[in-house]
Amino acid sequence: MLRFLMRRTLGAVAILLVISAVTFFLFYAIPRNPALLACGKGVCTEEQLAIVEHNLGIDKAIPVQYWEYMVGIFAGRDFPAGHCPAPCLGFSFRDNRPVLDTIMDRLPTTVSLTIGGAVVFLILGLGLGMLAAARRGTLLDKTVSSTSLVLSSMQIYFLGPLALAVLVYNTELLPQPSDASAFTEEPWEWFKGLLLPWLVLATIFTANYTRMSRATLIEQLQEDHVRTAKAKGMSRPTVFFRYAWRGSLIPIVTIFGIDLGSLFGGAMITEVTFSLHGLGRLAVDSVTQSNLPMLMGVMLFAALMIVLFNIIIDACYALIDPRVRLG
């Protein structure tokens, strides 16, 4: 088991190194000088521009900058704005603030979206799939199956503005999305502000989980142990929930573990759609502002979260099925 986890960890480190290198070097393909943005276009002399480039640490060769950046993650770095302790992801070009501090400030919004969206789509997806399987062949089953097929083809950047126009601006059924309130201080305002983003984020996943839960439930209802329970005279709810439904959850849990990374990425896209101040919005702002340290920090942090999800899932698989370790 230890060797298995070591292999997965080494693979994760290699993936993070590739992501960091690609992000770093692609940044310099952008035809914008971050020092010129920080100094002020049209008001900055060549001498002042050189000073700003030195303070930002971008006056050296690109490979040297990348090496110093990677070393700073483990050993920390000294900047004109101050010392950045390890793990140092650099200082922001815009506000001379440590990147990690800004990421930690934005992280609660992304985590709230991820967890809330997961709760919504699991409840709706499993519930609708269970209803469709229990009423197989009826109008309800056909309606749920058709609707889920249509919704699974939707995209967040299309569904989000549409939901805003219909549910917020025209009918005012839901409040304007906002992440200004904290869960610990104003839980009700926090809930109302994130309700619509949760619903939009959960829609696509709900459609997929509805179809999967319906299919696995119908398959479980054909199993021998379920038929045996029926033959013993057990009530229909007992057979359905105790035997069929519990058995159908095993593949659902497996797919959910795989979808955690996609859910985290979907939460970042949802933030941009609804103008929420999370990691997704931070990444977009970093690109438009040519803020390399912030962009690198967000990309590495998001990649680290997804890789950790995958390692945890692989470890759970290895504990359940030894054949995974041998493979």
PDB file of N, CA, C and O in Angstrom, residues 230-277:
ATOM      1  N   LYS A 230     -38.180 -10.180  -2.448  1.00  0.00           N
ATOM      2  CA  LYS A 230     -39.582 -10.072  -2.848  1.00  0.00           C
ATOM      3  C   LYS A 230     -40.318 -11.385  -2.603  1.00  0.00           C
ATOM      4  O   LYS A 230     -41.470 -11.404  -2.128  1.00  0.00           O
ATOM      5  N   ALA A 231     -39.655 -12.506  -2.924  1.00  0.00           N
ATOM      6  CA  ALA A 231     -40.293 -13.821  -2.757  1.00  0.00           C
ATOM      7  C   ALA A 231     -40.569 -14.135  -1.294  1.00  0.00           C
ATOM      8  O   ALA A 231     -41.502 -14.893  -0.983  1.00  0.00           O
ATOM      9  N   LYS A 232     -39.776 -13.578  -0.392  1.00  0.00           N
ATOM     10  CA  LYS A 232     -39.982 -13.806   1.037  1.00  0.00           C
ATOM     11  C   LYS A 232     -41.142 -12.996   1.600  1.00  0.00           C
ATOM     12  O   LYS A 232     -41.475 -13.118   2.781  1.00  0.00           O
ATOM     13  N   GLY A 233     -41.726 -12.163   0.761  1.00  0.00           N
ATOM     14  CA  GLY A 233     -42.890 -11.399   1.192  1.00  0.00           C
ATOM     15  C   GLY A 233     -42.573 -10.073   1.843  1.00  0.00           C
ATOM     16  O   GLY A 233     -43.448  -9.473   2.492  1.00  0.00           O
ATOM     17  N   MET A 234     -41.354  -9.592   1.694  1.00  0.00           N
ATOM     18  CA  MET A 234     -41.009  -8.288   2.267  1.00  0.00           C
ATOM     19  C   MET A 234     -41.774  -7.189   1.548  1.00  0.00           C
ATOM     20  O   MET A 234     -42.094  -7.305   0.367  1.00  0.00           O
ATOM     21  N   SER A 235     -42.034  -6.122   2.275  1.00  0.00           N
ATOM     22  CA  SER A 235     -42.779  -5.009   1.678  1.00  0.00           C
ATOM     23  C   SER A 235     -41.965  -4.349   0.574  1.00  0.00           C
ATOM     24  O   SER A 235     -40.729  -4.413   0.557  1.00  0.00           O
ATOM     25  N   ARG A 236     -42.657  -3.695  -0.336  1.00  0.00           N
ATOM     26  CA  ARG A 236     -41.985  -3.067  -1.467  1.00  0.00           C
ATOM     27  C   ARG A 236     -41.008  -1.977  -1.037  1.00  0.00           C
ATOM     28  O   ARG A 236     -39.883  -1.912  -1.567  1.00  0.00           O
ATOM     29  N   PRO A 237     -41.367  -1.095  -0.085  1.00  0.00           N
ATOM     30  CA  PRO A 237     -40.380  -0.087   0.355  1.00  0.00           C
ATOM     31  C   PRO A 237     -39.126  -0.722   0.956  1.00  0.00           C
ATOM     32  O   PRO A 237     -38.013  -0.234   0.741  1.00  0.00           O
ATOM     33  N   THR A 238     -39.303  -1.818   1.723  1.00  0.00           N
ATOM     34  CA  THR A 238     -38.143  -2.482   2.324  1.00  0.00           C
ATOM     35  C   THR A 238     -37.226  -3.043   1.249  1.00  0.00           C
ATOM     36  O   THR A 238     -36.000  -2.889   1.312  1.00  0.00           O
ATOM     37  N   VAL A 239     -37.806  -3.708   0.273  1.00  0.00           N
ATOM     38  CA  VAL A 239     -37.013  -4.274  -0.815  1.00  0.00           C
ATOM     39  C   VAL A 239     -36.312  -3.160  -1.595  1.00  0.00           C
ATOM     40  O   VAL A 239     -35.120  -3.277  -1.944  1.00  0.00           O
ATOM     41  N   PHE A 240     -37.041  -2.100  -1.841  1.00  0.00           N
ATOM     42  CA  PHE A 240     -36.504  -1.020  -2.679  1.00  0.00           C
ATOM     43  C   PHE A 240     -35.347  -0.305  -1.992  1.00  0.00           C
ATOM     44  O   PHE A 240     -34.283  -0.107  -2.587  1.00  0.00           O
ATOM     45  N   PHE A 241     -35.525   0.104  -0.732  1.00  0.00           N
ATOM     46  CA  PHE A 241     -34.515   0.911  -0.050  1.00  0.00           C
ATOM     47  C   PHE A 241     -33.414   0.066   0.584  1.00  0.00           C
ATOM     48  O   PHE A 241     -32.239   0.421   0.525  1.00  0.00           O
ATOM     49  N   ARG A 242     -33.791  -1.057   1.217  1.00  0.00           N
ATOM     50  CA  ARG A 242     -32.807  -1.831   1.965  1.00  0.00           C
ATOM     51  C   ARG A 242     -31.894  -2.642   1.056  1.00  0.00           C
ATOM     52  O   ARG A 242     -30.713  -2.821   1.372  1.00  0.00           O
ATOM     53  N   TYR A 243     -32.418  -3.117  -0.048  1.00  0.00           N
ATOM     54  CA  TYR A 243     -31.637  -4.003  -0.909  1.00  0.00           C
ATOM     55  C   TYR A 243     -31.236  -3.326  -2.225  1.00  0.00           C
ATOM     56  O   TYR A 243     -30.041  -3.256  -2.557  1.00  0.00           O
ATOM     57  N   ALA A 244     -32.207  -2.855  -2.988  1.00  0.00           N
ATOM     58  CA  ALA A 244     -31.899  -2.310  -4.316  1.00  0.00           C
ATOM     59  C   ALA A 244     -31.176  -0.962  -4.226  1.00  0.00           C
ATOM     60  O   ALA A 244     -30.120  -0.763  -4.841  1.00  0.00           O
ATOM     61  N   TRP A 245     -31.726  -0.009  -3.453  1.00  0.00           N
ATOM     62  CA  TRP A 245     -31.162   1.343  -3.420  1.00  0.00           C
ATOM     63  C   TRP A 245     -29.766   1.368  -2.815  1.00  0.00           C
ATOM     64  O   TRP A 245     -28.875   2.044  -3.317  1.00  0.00           O
ATOM     65  N   ARG A 246     -29.559   0.624  -1.740  1.00  0.00           N
ATOM     66  CA  ARG A 246     -28.232   0.584  -1.114  1.00  0.00           C
ATOM     67  C   ARG A 246     -27.194   0.013  -2.075  1.00  0.00           C
ATOM     68  O   ARG A 246     -26.072   0.499  -2.152  1.00  0.00           O
ATOM     69  N   GLY A 247     -27.571  -1.030  -2.802  1.00  0.00           N
ATOM     70  CA  GLY A 247     -26.631  -1.605  -3.756  1.00  0.00           C
ATOM     71  C   GLY A 247     -26.308  -0.680  -4.914  1.00  0.00           C
ATOM     72  O   GLY A 247     -25.195  -0.689  -5.447  1.00  0.00           O
ATOM     73  N   SER A 248     -27.264   0.161  -5.298  1.00  0.00           N
ATOM     74  CA  SER A 248     -27.046   1.067  -6.423  1.00  0.00           C
ATOM     75  C   SER A 248     -26.125   2.225  -6.063  1.00  0.00           C
ATOM     76  O   SER A 248     -25.631   2.924  -6.951  1.00  0.00           O
ATOM     77  N   LEU A 249     -25.898   2.464  -4.767  1.00  0.00           N
ATOM     78  CA  LEU A 249     -25.062   3.593  -4.355  1.00  0.00           C
ATOM     79  C   LEU A 249     -23.580   3.348  -4.581  1.00  0.00           C
ATOM     80  O   LEU A 249     -22.802   4.306  -4.642  1.00  0.00           O
ATOM     81  N   ILE A 250     -23.164   2.090  -4.696  1.00  0.00           N
ATOM     82  CA  ILE A 250     -21.734   1.790  -4.835  1.00  0.00           C
ATOM     83  C   ILE A 250     -21.141   2.434  -6.089  1.00  0.00           C
ATOM     84  O   ILE A 250     -20.138   3.160  -5.997  1.00  0.00           O
ATOM     85  N   PRO A 251     -21.697   2.230  -7.277  1.00  0.00           N
ATOM     86  CA  PRO A 251     -21.121   2.923  -8.448  1.00  0.00           C
ATOM     87  C   PRO A 251     -21.304   4.439  -8.392  1.00  0.00           C
ATOM     88  O   PRO A 251     -20.480   5.182  -8.935  1.00  0.00           O
ATOM     89  N   ILE A 252     -22.357   4.906  -7.716  1.00  0.00           N
ATOM     90  CA  ILE A 252     -22.567   6.349  -7.591  1.00  0.00           C
ATOM     91  C   ILE A 252     -21.443   6.985  -6.778  1.00  0.00           C
ATOM     92  O   ILE A 252     -20.911   8.051  -7.131  1.00  0.00           O
ATOM     93  N   VAL A 253     -21.064   6.334  -5.673  1.00  0.00           N
ATOM     94  CA  VAL A 253     -19.968   6.841  -4.851  1.00  0.00           C
ATOM     95  C   VAL A 253     -18.671   6.863  -5.653  1.00  0.00           C
ATOM     96  O   VAL A 253     -17.867   7.807  -5.553  1.00  0.00           O
ATOM     97  N   THR A 254     -18.451   5.841  -6.466  1.00  0.00           N
ATOM     98  CA  THR A 254     -17.251   5.786  -7.302  1.00  0.00           C
ATOM     99  C   THR A 254     -17.204   6.961  -8.272  1.00  0.00           C
ATOM    100  O   THR A 254     -16.187   7.654  -8.400  1.00  0.00           O
ATOM    101  N   ILE A 255     -18.304   7.210  -8.965  1.00  0.00           N
ATOM    102  CA  ILE A 255     -18.357   8.308  -9.927  1.00  0.00           C
ATOM    103  C   ILE A 255     -18.236   9.658  -9.219  1.00  0.00           C
ATOM    104  O   ILE A 255     -17.604  10.593  -9.726  1.00  0.00           O
ATOM    105  N   PHE A 256     -18.813   9.763  -8.032  1.00  0.00           N
ATOM    106  CA  PHE A 256     -18.738  11.021  -7.288  1.00  0.00           C
ATOM    107  C   PHE A 256     -17.291  11.366  -6.945  1.00  0.00           C
ATOM    108  O   PHE A 256     -16.879  12.533  -7.034  1.00  0.00           O
ATOM    109  N   GLY A 257     -16.522  10.362  -6.553  1.00  0.00           N
ATOM    110  CA  GLY A 257     -15.117  10.618  -6.259  1.00  0.00           C
ATOM    111  C   GLY A 257     -14.358  11.125  -7.468  1.00  0.00           C
ATOM    112  O   GLY A 257     -13.535  12.036  -7.375  1.00  0.00           O
ATOM    113  N   ILE A 258     -14.655  10.559  -8.638  1.00  0.00           N
ATOM    114  CA  ILE A 258     -14.005  11.005  -9.870  1.00  0.00           C
ATOM    115  C   ILE A 258     -14.448  12.421 -10.232  1.00  0.00           C
ATOM    116  O   ILE A 258     -13.678  13.227 -10.760  1.00  0.00           O
ATOM    117  N   ASP A 259     -15.712  12.749  -9.947  1.00  0.00           N
ATOM    118  CA  ASP A 259     -16.272  14.051 -10.331  1.00  0.00           C
ATOM    119  C   ASP A 259     -15.861  15.191  -9.409  1.00  0.00           C
ATOM    120  O   ASP A 259     -16.186  16.351  -9.699  1.00  0.00           O
ATOM    121  N   LEU A 260     -15.197  14.891  -8.301  1.00  0.00           N
ATOM    122  CA  LEU A 260     -14.826  15.955  -7.367  1.00  0.00           C
ATOM    123  C   LEU A 260     -13.937  17.005  -8.034  1.00  0.00           C
ATOM    124  O   LEU A 260     -14.105  18.205  -7.821  1.00  0.00           O
ATOM    125  N   GLY A 261     -12.979  16.548  -8.833  1.00  0.00           N
ATOM    126  CA  GLY A 261     -12.118  17.489  -9.528  1.00  0.00           C
ATOM    127  C   GLY A 261     -12.889  18.346 -10.523  1.00  0.00           C
ATOM    128  O   GLY A 261     -12.691  19.560 -10.604  1.00  0.00           O
ATOM    129  N   SER A 262     -13.798  17.717 -11.276  1.00  0.00           N
ATOM    130  CA  SER A 262     -14.627  18.471 -12.231  1.00  0.00           C
ATOM    131  C   SER A 262     -15.531  19.457 -11.504  1.00  0.00           C
ATOM    132  O   SER A 262     -15.775  20.564 -11.986  1.00  0.00           O
ATOM    133  N   LEU A 263     -16.016  19.058 -10.339  1.00  0.00           N
ATOM    134  CA  LEU A 263     -16.883  19.941  -9.555  1.00  0.00           C
ATOM    135  C   LEU A 263     -16.117  21.165  -9.082  1.00  0.00           C
ATOM    136  O   LEU A 263     -16.637  22.294  -9.118  1.00  0.00           O
ATOM    137  N   PHE A 264     -14.882  20.988  -8.670  1.00  0.00           N
ATOM    138  CA  PHE A 264     -14.056  22.105  -8.227  1.00  0.00           C
ATOM    139  C   PHE A 264     -13.808  23.076  -9.383  1.00  0.00           C
ATOM    140  O   PHE A 264     -13.902  24.302  -9.230  1.00  0.00           O
ATOM    141  N   GLY A 265     -13.517  22.525 -10.572  1.00  0.00           N
ATOM    142  CA  GLY A 265     -13.339  23.374 -11.738  1.00  0.00           C
ATOM    143  C   GLY A 265     -14.626  24.066 -12.155  1.00  0.00           C
ATOM    144  O   GLY A 265     -14.619  25.228 -12.554  1.00  0.00           O
ATOM    145  N   GLY A 266     -15.758  23.348 -12.052  1.00  0.00           N
ATOM    146  CA  GLY A 266     -17.045  23.949 -12.374  1.00  0.00           C
ATOM    147  C   GLY A 266     -17.398  25.087 -11.440  1.00  0.00           C
ATOM    148  O   GLY A 266     -18.015  26.082 -11.853  1.00  0.00           O
ATOM    149  N   ALA A 267     -17.003  24.965 -10.173  1.00  0.00           N
ATOM    150  CA  ALA A 267     -17.247  26.040  -9.212  1.00  0.00           C
ATOM    151  C   ALA A 267     -16.487  27.303  -9.614  1.00  0.00           C
ATOM    152  O   ALA A 267     -17.002  28.422  -9.488  1.00  0.00           O
ATOM    153  N   MET A 268     -15.272  27.154 -10.139  1.00  0.00           N
ATOM    154  CA  MET A 268     -14.485  28.310 -10.560  1.00  0.00           C
ATOM    155  C   MET A 268     -15.125  29.001 -11.765  1.00  0.00           C
ATOM    156  O   MET A 268     -15.126  30.233 -11.859  1.00  0.00           O
ATOM    157  N   ILE A 269     -15.697  28.214 -12.689  1.00  0.00           N
ATOM    158  CA  ILE A 269     -16.393  28.813 -13.835  1.00  0.00           C
ATOM    159  C   ILE A 269     -17.664  29.521 -13.374  1.00  0.00           C
ATOM    160  O   ILE A 269     -18.015  30.597 -13.863  1.00  0.00           O
ATOM    161  N   THR A 270     -18.352  28.934 -12.407  1.00  0.00           N
ATOM    162  CA  THR A 270     -19.577  29.534 -11.881  1.00  0.00           C
ATOM    163  C   THR A 270     -19.295  30.881 -11.238  1.00  0.00           C
ATOM    164  O   THR A 270     -20.095  31.822 -11.355  1.00  0.00           O
ATOM    165  N   GLU A 271     -18.156  31.017 -10.578  1.00  0.00           N
ATOM    166  CA  GLU A 271     -17.797  32.293  -9.953  1.00  0.00           C
ATOM    167  C   GLU A 271     -17.676  33.402 -10.998  1.00  0.00           C
ATOM    168  O   GLU A 271     -18.145  34.528 -10.772  1.00  0.00           O
ATOM    169  N   VAL A 272     -17.076  33.092 -12.126  1.00  0.00           N
ATOM    170  CA  VAL A 272     -16.922  34.083 -13.179  1.00  0.00           C
ATOM    171  C   VAL A 272     -18.289  34.469 -13.737  1.00  0.00           C
ATOM    172  O   VAL A 272     -18.574  35.647 -13.992  1.00  0.00           O
ATOM    173  N   THR A 273     -19.166  33.483 -13.900  1.00  0.00           N
ATOM    174  CA  THR A 273     -20.493  33.729 -14.463  1.00  0.00           C
ATOM    175  C   THR A 273     -21.310  34.655 -13.571  1.00  0.00           C
ATOM    176  O   THR A 273     -22.027  35.546 -14.060  1.00  0.00           O
ATOM    177  N   PHE A 274     -21.219  34.465 -12.249  1.00  0.00           N
ATOM    178  CA  PHE A 274     -22.032  35.238 -11.311  1.00  0.00           C
ATOM    179  C   PHE A 274     -21.246  36.338 -10.595  1.00  0.00           C
ATOM    180  O   PHE A 274     -21.739  36.901  -9.612  1.00  0.00           O
ATOM    181  N   SER A 275     -20.034  36.610 -11.059  1.00  0.00           N
ATOM    182  CA  SER A 275     -19.204  37.684 -10.480  1.00  0.00           C
ATOM    183  C   SER A 275     -18.977  37.478  -8.986  1.00  0.00           C
ATOM    184  O   SER A 275     -19.064  38.427  -8.191  1.00  0.00           O
ATOM    185  N   LEU A 276     -18.704  36.250  -8.599  1.00  0.00           N
ATOM    186  CA  LEU A 276     -18.375  35.936  -7.211  1.00  0.00           C
ATOM    187  C   LEU A 276     -16.860  35.984  -7.038  1.00  0.00           C
ATOM    188  O   LEU A 276     -16.105  35.683  -7.956  1.00  0.00           O
ATOM    189  N   HIS A 277     -16.425  36.349  -5.850  1.00  0.00           N
ATOM    190  CA  HIS A 277     -15.004  36.577  -5.616  1.00  0.00           C
ATOM    191  C   HIS A 277     -14.347  35.318  -5.064  1.00  0.00           C
ATOM    192  O   HIS A 277     -14.005  35.233  -3.879  1.00  0.00           O
TER     193      HIS A 277
END
